[in-house]
CSV table of C-alpha atoms in Angstrom, one decimal:
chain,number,residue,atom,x,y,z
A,1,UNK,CA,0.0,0.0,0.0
A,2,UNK,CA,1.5,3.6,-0.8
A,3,UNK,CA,1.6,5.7,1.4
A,4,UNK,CA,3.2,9.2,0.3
A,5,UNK,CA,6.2,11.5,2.4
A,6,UNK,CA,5.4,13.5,4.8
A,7,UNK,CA,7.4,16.2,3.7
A,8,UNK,CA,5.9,16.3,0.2
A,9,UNK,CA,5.5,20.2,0.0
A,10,UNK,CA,8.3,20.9,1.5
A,11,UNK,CA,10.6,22.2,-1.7
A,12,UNK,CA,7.6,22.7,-4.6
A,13,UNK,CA,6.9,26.2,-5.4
A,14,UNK,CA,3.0,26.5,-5.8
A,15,UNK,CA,1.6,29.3,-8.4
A,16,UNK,CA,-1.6,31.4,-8.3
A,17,UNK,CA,-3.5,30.6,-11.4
A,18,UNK,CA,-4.3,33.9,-13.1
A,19,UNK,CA,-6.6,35.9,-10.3
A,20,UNK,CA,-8.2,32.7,-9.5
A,21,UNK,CA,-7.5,31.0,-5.7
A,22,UNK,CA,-6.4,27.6,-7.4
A,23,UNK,CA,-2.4,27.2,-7.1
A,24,UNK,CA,-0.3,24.7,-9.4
A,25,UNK,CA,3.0,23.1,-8.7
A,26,UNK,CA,6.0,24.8,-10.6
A,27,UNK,CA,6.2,21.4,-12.7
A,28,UNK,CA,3.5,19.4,-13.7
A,29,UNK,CA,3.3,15.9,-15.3
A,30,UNK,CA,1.9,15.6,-18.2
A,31,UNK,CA,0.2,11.9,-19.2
A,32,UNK,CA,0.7,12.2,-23.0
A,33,UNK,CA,3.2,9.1,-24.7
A,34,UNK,CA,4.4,7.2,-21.3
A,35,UNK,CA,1.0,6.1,-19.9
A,36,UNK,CA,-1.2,3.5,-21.2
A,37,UNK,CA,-0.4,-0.3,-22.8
A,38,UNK,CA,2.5,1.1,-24.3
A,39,UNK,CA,6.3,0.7,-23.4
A,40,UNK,CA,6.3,1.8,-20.3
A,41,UNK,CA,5.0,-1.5,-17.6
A,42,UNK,CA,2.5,-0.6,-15.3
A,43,UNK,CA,5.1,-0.5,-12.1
A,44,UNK,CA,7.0,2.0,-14.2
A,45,UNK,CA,3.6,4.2,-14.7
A,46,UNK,CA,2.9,3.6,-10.8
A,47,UNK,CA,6.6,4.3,-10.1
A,48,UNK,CA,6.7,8.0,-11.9
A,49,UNK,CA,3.3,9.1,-10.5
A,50,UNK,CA,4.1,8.0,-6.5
A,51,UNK,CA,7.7,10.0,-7.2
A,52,UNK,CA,6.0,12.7,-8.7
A,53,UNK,CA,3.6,13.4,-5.8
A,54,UNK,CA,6.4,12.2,-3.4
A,55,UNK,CA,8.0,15.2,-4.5
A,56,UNK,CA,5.2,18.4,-4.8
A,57,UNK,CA,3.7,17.5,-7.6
A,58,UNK,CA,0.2,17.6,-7.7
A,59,UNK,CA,-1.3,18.5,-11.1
A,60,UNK,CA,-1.8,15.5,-13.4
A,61,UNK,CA,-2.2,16.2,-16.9
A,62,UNK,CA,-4.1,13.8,-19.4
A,63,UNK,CA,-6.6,14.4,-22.5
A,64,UNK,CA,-8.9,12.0,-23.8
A,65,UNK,CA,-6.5,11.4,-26.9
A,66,UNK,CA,-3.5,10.3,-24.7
A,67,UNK,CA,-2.0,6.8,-25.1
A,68,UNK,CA,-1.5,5.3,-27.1
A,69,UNK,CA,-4.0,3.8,-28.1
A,70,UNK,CA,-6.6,7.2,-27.5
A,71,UNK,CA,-8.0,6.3,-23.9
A,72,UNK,CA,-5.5,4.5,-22.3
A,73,UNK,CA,-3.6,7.2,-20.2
A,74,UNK,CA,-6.6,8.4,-18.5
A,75,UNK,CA,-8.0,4.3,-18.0
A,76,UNK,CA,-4.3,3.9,-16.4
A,77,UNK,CA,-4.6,6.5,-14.7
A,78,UNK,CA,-7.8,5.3,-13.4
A,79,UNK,CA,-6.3,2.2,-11.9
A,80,UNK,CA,-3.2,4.4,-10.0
A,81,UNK,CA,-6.0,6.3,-8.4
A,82,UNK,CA,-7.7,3.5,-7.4
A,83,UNK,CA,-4.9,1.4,-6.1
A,84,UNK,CA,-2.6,4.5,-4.8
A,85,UNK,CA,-4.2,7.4,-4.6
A,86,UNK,CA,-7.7,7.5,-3.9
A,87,UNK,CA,-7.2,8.7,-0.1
A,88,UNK,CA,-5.2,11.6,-1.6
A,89,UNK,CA,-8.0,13.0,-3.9
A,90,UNK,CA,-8.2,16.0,-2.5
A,91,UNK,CA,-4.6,17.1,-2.6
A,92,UNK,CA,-4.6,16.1,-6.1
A,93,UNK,CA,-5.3,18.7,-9.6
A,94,UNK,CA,-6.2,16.3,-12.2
A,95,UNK,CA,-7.5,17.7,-15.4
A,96,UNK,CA,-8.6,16.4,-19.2
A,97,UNK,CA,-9.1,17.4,-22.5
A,98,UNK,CA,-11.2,17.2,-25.2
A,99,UNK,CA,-10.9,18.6,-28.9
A,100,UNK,CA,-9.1,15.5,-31.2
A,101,UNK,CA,-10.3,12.8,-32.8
A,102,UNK,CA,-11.6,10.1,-30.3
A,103,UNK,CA,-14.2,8.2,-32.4
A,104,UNK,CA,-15.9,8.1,-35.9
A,105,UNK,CA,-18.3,9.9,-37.5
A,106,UNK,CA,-19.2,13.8,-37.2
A,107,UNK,CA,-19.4,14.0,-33.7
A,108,UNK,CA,-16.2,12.6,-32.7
A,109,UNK,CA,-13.8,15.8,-32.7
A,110,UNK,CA,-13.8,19.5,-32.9
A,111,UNK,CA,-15.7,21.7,-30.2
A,112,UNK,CA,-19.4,20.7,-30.3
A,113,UNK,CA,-21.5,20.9,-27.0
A,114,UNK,CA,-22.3,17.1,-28.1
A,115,UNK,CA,-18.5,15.9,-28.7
A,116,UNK,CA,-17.0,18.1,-25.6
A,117,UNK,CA,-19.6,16.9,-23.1
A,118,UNK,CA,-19.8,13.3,-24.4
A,119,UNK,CA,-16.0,13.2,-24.0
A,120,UNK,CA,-16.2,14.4,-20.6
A,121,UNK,CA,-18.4,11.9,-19.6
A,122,UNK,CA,-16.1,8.8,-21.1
A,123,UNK,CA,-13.5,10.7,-19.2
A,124,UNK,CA,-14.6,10.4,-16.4
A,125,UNK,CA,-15.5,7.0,-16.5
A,126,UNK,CA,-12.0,5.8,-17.6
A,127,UNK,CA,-10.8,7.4,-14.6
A,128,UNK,CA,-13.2,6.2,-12.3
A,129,UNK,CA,-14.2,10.3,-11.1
A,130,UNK,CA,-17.4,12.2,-10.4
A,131,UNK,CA,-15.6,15.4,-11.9
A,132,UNK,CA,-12.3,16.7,-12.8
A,133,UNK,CA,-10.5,19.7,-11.5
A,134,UNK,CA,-9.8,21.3,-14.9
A,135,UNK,CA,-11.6,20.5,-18.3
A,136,UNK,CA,-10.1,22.1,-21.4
A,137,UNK,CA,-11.2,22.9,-25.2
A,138,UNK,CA,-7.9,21.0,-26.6
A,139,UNK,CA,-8.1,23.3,-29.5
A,140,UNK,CA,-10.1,25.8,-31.4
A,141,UNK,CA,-12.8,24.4,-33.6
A,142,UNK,CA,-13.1,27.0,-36.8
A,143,UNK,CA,-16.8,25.2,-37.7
A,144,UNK,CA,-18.2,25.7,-34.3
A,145,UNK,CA,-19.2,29.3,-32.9
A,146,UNK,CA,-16.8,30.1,-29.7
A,147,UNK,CA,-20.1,30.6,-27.7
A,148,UNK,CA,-21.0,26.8,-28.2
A,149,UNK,CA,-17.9,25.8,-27.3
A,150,UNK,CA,-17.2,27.8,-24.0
A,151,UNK,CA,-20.8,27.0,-23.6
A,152,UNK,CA,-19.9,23.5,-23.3
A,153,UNK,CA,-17.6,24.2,-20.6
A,154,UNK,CA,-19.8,26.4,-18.6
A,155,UNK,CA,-22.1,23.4,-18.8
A,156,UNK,CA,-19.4,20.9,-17.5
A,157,UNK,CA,-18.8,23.2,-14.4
A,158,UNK,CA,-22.4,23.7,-13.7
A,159,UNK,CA,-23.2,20.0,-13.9
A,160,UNK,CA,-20.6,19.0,-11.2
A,161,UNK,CA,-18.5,17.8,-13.8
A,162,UNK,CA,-15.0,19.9,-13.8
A,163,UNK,CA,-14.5,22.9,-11.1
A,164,UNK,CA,-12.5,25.2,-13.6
A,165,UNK,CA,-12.2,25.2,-17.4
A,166,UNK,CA,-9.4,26.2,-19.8
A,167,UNK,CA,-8.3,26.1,-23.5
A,168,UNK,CA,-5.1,24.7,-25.1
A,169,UNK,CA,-3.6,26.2,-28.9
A,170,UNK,CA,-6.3,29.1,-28.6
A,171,UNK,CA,-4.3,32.4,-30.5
A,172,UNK,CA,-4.6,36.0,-28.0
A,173,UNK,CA,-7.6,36.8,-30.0
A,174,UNK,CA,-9.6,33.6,-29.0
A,175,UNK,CA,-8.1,33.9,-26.0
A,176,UNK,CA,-9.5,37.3,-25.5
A,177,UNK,CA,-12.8,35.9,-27.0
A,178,UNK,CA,-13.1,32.8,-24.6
A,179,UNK,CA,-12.6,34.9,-21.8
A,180,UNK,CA,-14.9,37.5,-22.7
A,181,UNK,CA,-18.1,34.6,-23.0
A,182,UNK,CA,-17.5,32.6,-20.3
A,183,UNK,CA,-17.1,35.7,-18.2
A,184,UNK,CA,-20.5,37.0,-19.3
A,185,UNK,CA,-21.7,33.2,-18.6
A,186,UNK,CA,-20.0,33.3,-14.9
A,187,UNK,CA,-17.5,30.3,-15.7
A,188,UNK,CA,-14.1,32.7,-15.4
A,189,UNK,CA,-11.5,31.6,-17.9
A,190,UNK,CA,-8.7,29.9,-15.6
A,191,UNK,CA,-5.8,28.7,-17.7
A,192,UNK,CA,-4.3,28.3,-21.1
A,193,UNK,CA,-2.4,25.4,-22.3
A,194,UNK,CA,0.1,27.0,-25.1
A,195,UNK,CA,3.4,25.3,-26.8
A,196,UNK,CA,6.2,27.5,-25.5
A,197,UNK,CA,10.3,27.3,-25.3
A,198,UNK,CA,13.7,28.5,-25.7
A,199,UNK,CA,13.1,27.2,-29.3
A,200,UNK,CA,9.2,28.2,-29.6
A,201,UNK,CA,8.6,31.4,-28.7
A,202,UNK,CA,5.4,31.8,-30.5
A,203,UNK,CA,3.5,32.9,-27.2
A,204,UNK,CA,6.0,35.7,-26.5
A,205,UNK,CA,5.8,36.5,-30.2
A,206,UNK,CA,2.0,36.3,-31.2
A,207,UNK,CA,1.4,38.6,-28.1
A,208,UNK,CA,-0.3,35.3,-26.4
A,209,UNK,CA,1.7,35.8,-22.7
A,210,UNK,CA,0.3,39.9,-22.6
A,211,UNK,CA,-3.7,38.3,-23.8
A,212,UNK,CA,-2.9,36.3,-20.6
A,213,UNK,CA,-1.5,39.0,-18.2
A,214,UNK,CA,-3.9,41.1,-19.4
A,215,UNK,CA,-6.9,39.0,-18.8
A,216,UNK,CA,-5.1,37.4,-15.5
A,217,UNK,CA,-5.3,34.2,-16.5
A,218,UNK,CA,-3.0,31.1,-16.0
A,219,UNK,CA,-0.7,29.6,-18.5
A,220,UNK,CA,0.5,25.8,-18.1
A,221,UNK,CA,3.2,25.1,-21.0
A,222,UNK,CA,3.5,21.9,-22.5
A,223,UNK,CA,6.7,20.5,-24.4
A,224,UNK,CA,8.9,23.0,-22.6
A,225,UNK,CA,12.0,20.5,-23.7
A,226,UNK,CA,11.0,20.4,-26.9
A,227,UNK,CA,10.1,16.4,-26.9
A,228,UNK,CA,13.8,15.8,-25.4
A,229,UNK,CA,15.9,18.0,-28.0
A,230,UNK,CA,16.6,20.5,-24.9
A,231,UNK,CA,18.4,17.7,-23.1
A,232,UNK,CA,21.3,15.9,-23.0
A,233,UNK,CA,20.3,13.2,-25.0
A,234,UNK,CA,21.4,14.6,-29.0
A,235,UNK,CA,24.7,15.6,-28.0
A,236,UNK,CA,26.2,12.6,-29.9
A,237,UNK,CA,24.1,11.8,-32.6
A,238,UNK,CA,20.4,10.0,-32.3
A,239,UNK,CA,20.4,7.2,-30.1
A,240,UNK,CA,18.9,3.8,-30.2
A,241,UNK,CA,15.0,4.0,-28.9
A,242,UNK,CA,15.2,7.6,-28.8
A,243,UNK,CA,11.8,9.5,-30.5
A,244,UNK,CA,13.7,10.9,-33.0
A,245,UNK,CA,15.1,7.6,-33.9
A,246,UNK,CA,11.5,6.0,-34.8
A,247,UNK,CA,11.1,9.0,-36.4
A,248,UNK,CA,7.8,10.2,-34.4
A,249,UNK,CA,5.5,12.9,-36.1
A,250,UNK,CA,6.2,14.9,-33.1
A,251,UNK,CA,10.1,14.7,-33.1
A,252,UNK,CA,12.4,13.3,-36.8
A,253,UNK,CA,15.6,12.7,-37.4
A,254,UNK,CA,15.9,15.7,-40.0
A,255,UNK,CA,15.6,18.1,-37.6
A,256,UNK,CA,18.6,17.3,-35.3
A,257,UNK,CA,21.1,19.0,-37.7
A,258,UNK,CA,24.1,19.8,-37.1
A,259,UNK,CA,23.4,23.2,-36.5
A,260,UNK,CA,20.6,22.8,-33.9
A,261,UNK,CA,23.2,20.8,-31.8
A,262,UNK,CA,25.7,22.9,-32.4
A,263,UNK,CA,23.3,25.2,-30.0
A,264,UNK,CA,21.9,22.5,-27.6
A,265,UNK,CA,25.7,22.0,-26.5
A,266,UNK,CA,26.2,26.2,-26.2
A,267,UNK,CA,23.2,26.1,-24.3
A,268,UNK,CA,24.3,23.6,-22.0
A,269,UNK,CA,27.5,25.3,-21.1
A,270,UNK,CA,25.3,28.1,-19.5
A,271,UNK,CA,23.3,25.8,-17.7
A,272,UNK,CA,26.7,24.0,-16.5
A,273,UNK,CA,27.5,27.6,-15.1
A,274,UNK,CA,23.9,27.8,-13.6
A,275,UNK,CA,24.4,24.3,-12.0
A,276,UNK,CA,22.0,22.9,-14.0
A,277,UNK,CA,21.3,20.4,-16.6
A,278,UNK,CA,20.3,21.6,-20.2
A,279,UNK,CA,16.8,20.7,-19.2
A,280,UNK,CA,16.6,21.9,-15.8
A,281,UNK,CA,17.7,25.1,-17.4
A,282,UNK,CA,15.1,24.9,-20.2
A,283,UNK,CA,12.0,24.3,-17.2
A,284,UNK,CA,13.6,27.1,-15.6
A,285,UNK,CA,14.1,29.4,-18.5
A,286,UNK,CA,10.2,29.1,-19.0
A,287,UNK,CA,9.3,29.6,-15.4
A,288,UNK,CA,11.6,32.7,-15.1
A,289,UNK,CA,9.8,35.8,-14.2
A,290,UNK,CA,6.2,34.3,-13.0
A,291,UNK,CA,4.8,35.0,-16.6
A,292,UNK,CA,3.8,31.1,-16.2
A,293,UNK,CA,2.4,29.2,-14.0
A,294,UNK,CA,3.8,25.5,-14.4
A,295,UNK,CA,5.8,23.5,-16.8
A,296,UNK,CA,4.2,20.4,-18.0
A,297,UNK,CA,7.0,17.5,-18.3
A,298,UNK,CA,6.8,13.7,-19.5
A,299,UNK,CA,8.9,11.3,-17.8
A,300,UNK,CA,9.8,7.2,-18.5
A,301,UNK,CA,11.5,6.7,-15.6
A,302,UNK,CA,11.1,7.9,-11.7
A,303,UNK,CA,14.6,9.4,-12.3
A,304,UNK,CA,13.7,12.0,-15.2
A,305,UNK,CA,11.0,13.3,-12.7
A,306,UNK,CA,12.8,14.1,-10.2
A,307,UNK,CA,15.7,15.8,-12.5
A,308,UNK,CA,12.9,17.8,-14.0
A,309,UNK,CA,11.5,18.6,-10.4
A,310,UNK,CA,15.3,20.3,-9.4
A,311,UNK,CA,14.9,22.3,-12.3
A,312,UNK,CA,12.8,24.4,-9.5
A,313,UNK,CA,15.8,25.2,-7.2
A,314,UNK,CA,16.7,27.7,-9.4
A,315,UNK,CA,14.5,29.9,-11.4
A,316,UNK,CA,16.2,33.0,-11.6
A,317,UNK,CA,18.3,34.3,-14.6
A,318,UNK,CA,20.1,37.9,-14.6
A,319,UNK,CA,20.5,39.8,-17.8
A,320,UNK,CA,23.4,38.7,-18.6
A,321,UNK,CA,22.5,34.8,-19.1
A,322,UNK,CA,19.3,35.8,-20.6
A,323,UNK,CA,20.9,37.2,-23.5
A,324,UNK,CA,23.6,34.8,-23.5
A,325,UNK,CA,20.7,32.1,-24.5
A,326,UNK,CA,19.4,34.5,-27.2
A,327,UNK,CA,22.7,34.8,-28.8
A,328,UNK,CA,22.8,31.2,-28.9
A,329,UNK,CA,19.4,30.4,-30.3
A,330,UNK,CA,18.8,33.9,-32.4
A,331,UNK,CA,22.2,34.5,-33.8
């Protein structure tokens, strides 16, 4: 039976969501690739979640789509609650997704009421819960009005089903648009789920972060390490079982090029003089200034948690190092 340490908030840094009173740990785990029937065996799923909350971390991140196969994260997640964590409920932020292909046919996808609040429900049941802390739109549907949509979620809170809602790849002016209906609906907008990192800057760039200060609402970033290229692990070529080695849609081979890790090995120097791994700097680097509220991180192994949960020693940079890493990446 697993029982979890005592001194589990001890270290974590906790975040105020935008101006709402919900706080999330500096890092987050994110569900996505290592969860489900796939490589990873179920003690080595069970193993990652106990270390994770062992160590602060109390946000769990999944979507209806994860697995693979679509389903199986949250259903494995559903029997680690079950067997470890059910008397820890209340100390836990679990939240889900909806927005990508689950199942055939025209309601299977998108941002209908239908689709979001049918997925909800077979979320919930996968996972054995009455509701979810968070529920997101996964992504912008450009066939279904944004008032059906954040509709939907209003509905999901007022049914008992989720206690906050958010969106994921929504631009600053959906953003700004989502917030502005579920405001007049009395659902307040609490978090976005944007791509952002040293390499993909798009939030800072499109104006995304200011839509977010602006509104005061939370930002949880997912594939701040770019799906392991802001690690250690390219230095010397692509190894054997790596993602870029089976040539994933999510990471190739054709994009380590010489160049790139020409720049992952500058970059690491700084975070050697920081006292930091390349990735712990890149979690940092994110984190840096409050502008976020948590770093969502994958991990196969109890290890790569708790080198990604360090990261939050140190989350300061001076000017100096900040433009240091711009020289490196921007030229």
């Amino acid at each position: 039976m697993y029982t979890a340490h005592t001194d589990r908030y001890a270290d974590m840094p906790y975040r105020r969501t935008g101006r709402s009173g919900l706080k999330l740990p500096a890092i987050s785990l994110g569900l996505w690739h290592n969860f489900g029937p796939a490589d990873r065996t179920v003690e080595t799923q069970r193993a990652i979640l106990r270390r994770a909350f062992d160590l602060g971390v109390t946000h769990f991140d999944l979507a209806n789509n994860y697995g693979p196969p679509p389903g199986s994260a949250e259903s494995a997640f559903g029997e680690a609650l079950k067997t470890d964590f059910a008397p820890y409920r209340d100390e836990l932020i679990i939240s889900t997704k909806a927005g990508y292909l689950m199942w055939p046919g025209p309601y299977g996808e998108w941002g209908s009421r239908k689709y979001l609040l049918s997925s909800l429900d077979q979320s919930l049941t996968r996972m054995g819960l009455d509701y979810v802390d968070i529920f997101y739109s996964h992504r912008p549907d450009p066939d279904t009005p944004l008032e059906e949509t954040m509709g939907a979620l209003h509905s999901a809170v007022q049914q008992g089903k989720a206690l906050y809602v958010g969106v994921s790849n929504y631009s600053a002016e959906q953003t700004r648009e989502a917030a502005r209906i579920l405001g007049e609906l009395g659902t307040p907008l609490l978090i976005h789920q944007p791509r952002y990192s040293m390499l993909d800057r798009r939030p800072e760039d499109e104006g995304l972060l200011d839509a977010l200060d602006e509104l005061q609402v939370g930002s949880i970033v997912f594939s701040p390490l770019e799906q392991g290229v802001l690690t250690a692990r390219y230095f010397d070529g692509i190894p054997e079982g790596s993602r870029a080695a089976s040539d994933s849609p999510f990471l190739n081979s054709d994009r380590l090029t010489e160049e790139l890790v020409g720049q992952l090995r500058a970059l690491n120097d700084i975070a050697k003089s920081r006292g930091q791994t390349l990735a712990q700097m890149a979690l940092a680097w994110v984190l840096r200034g409050g502008r976020v509220t948590s770093a969502l991180v994958g991990a196969s192994s109890a290890q790569q948690i708790e080198d990604s949960v360090a990261a939050a020693r140190n989350l300061d940079f001076d000017a100096e190092e900040l433009a240091r890493i711009d020289a490196v990446i921007k030229g």
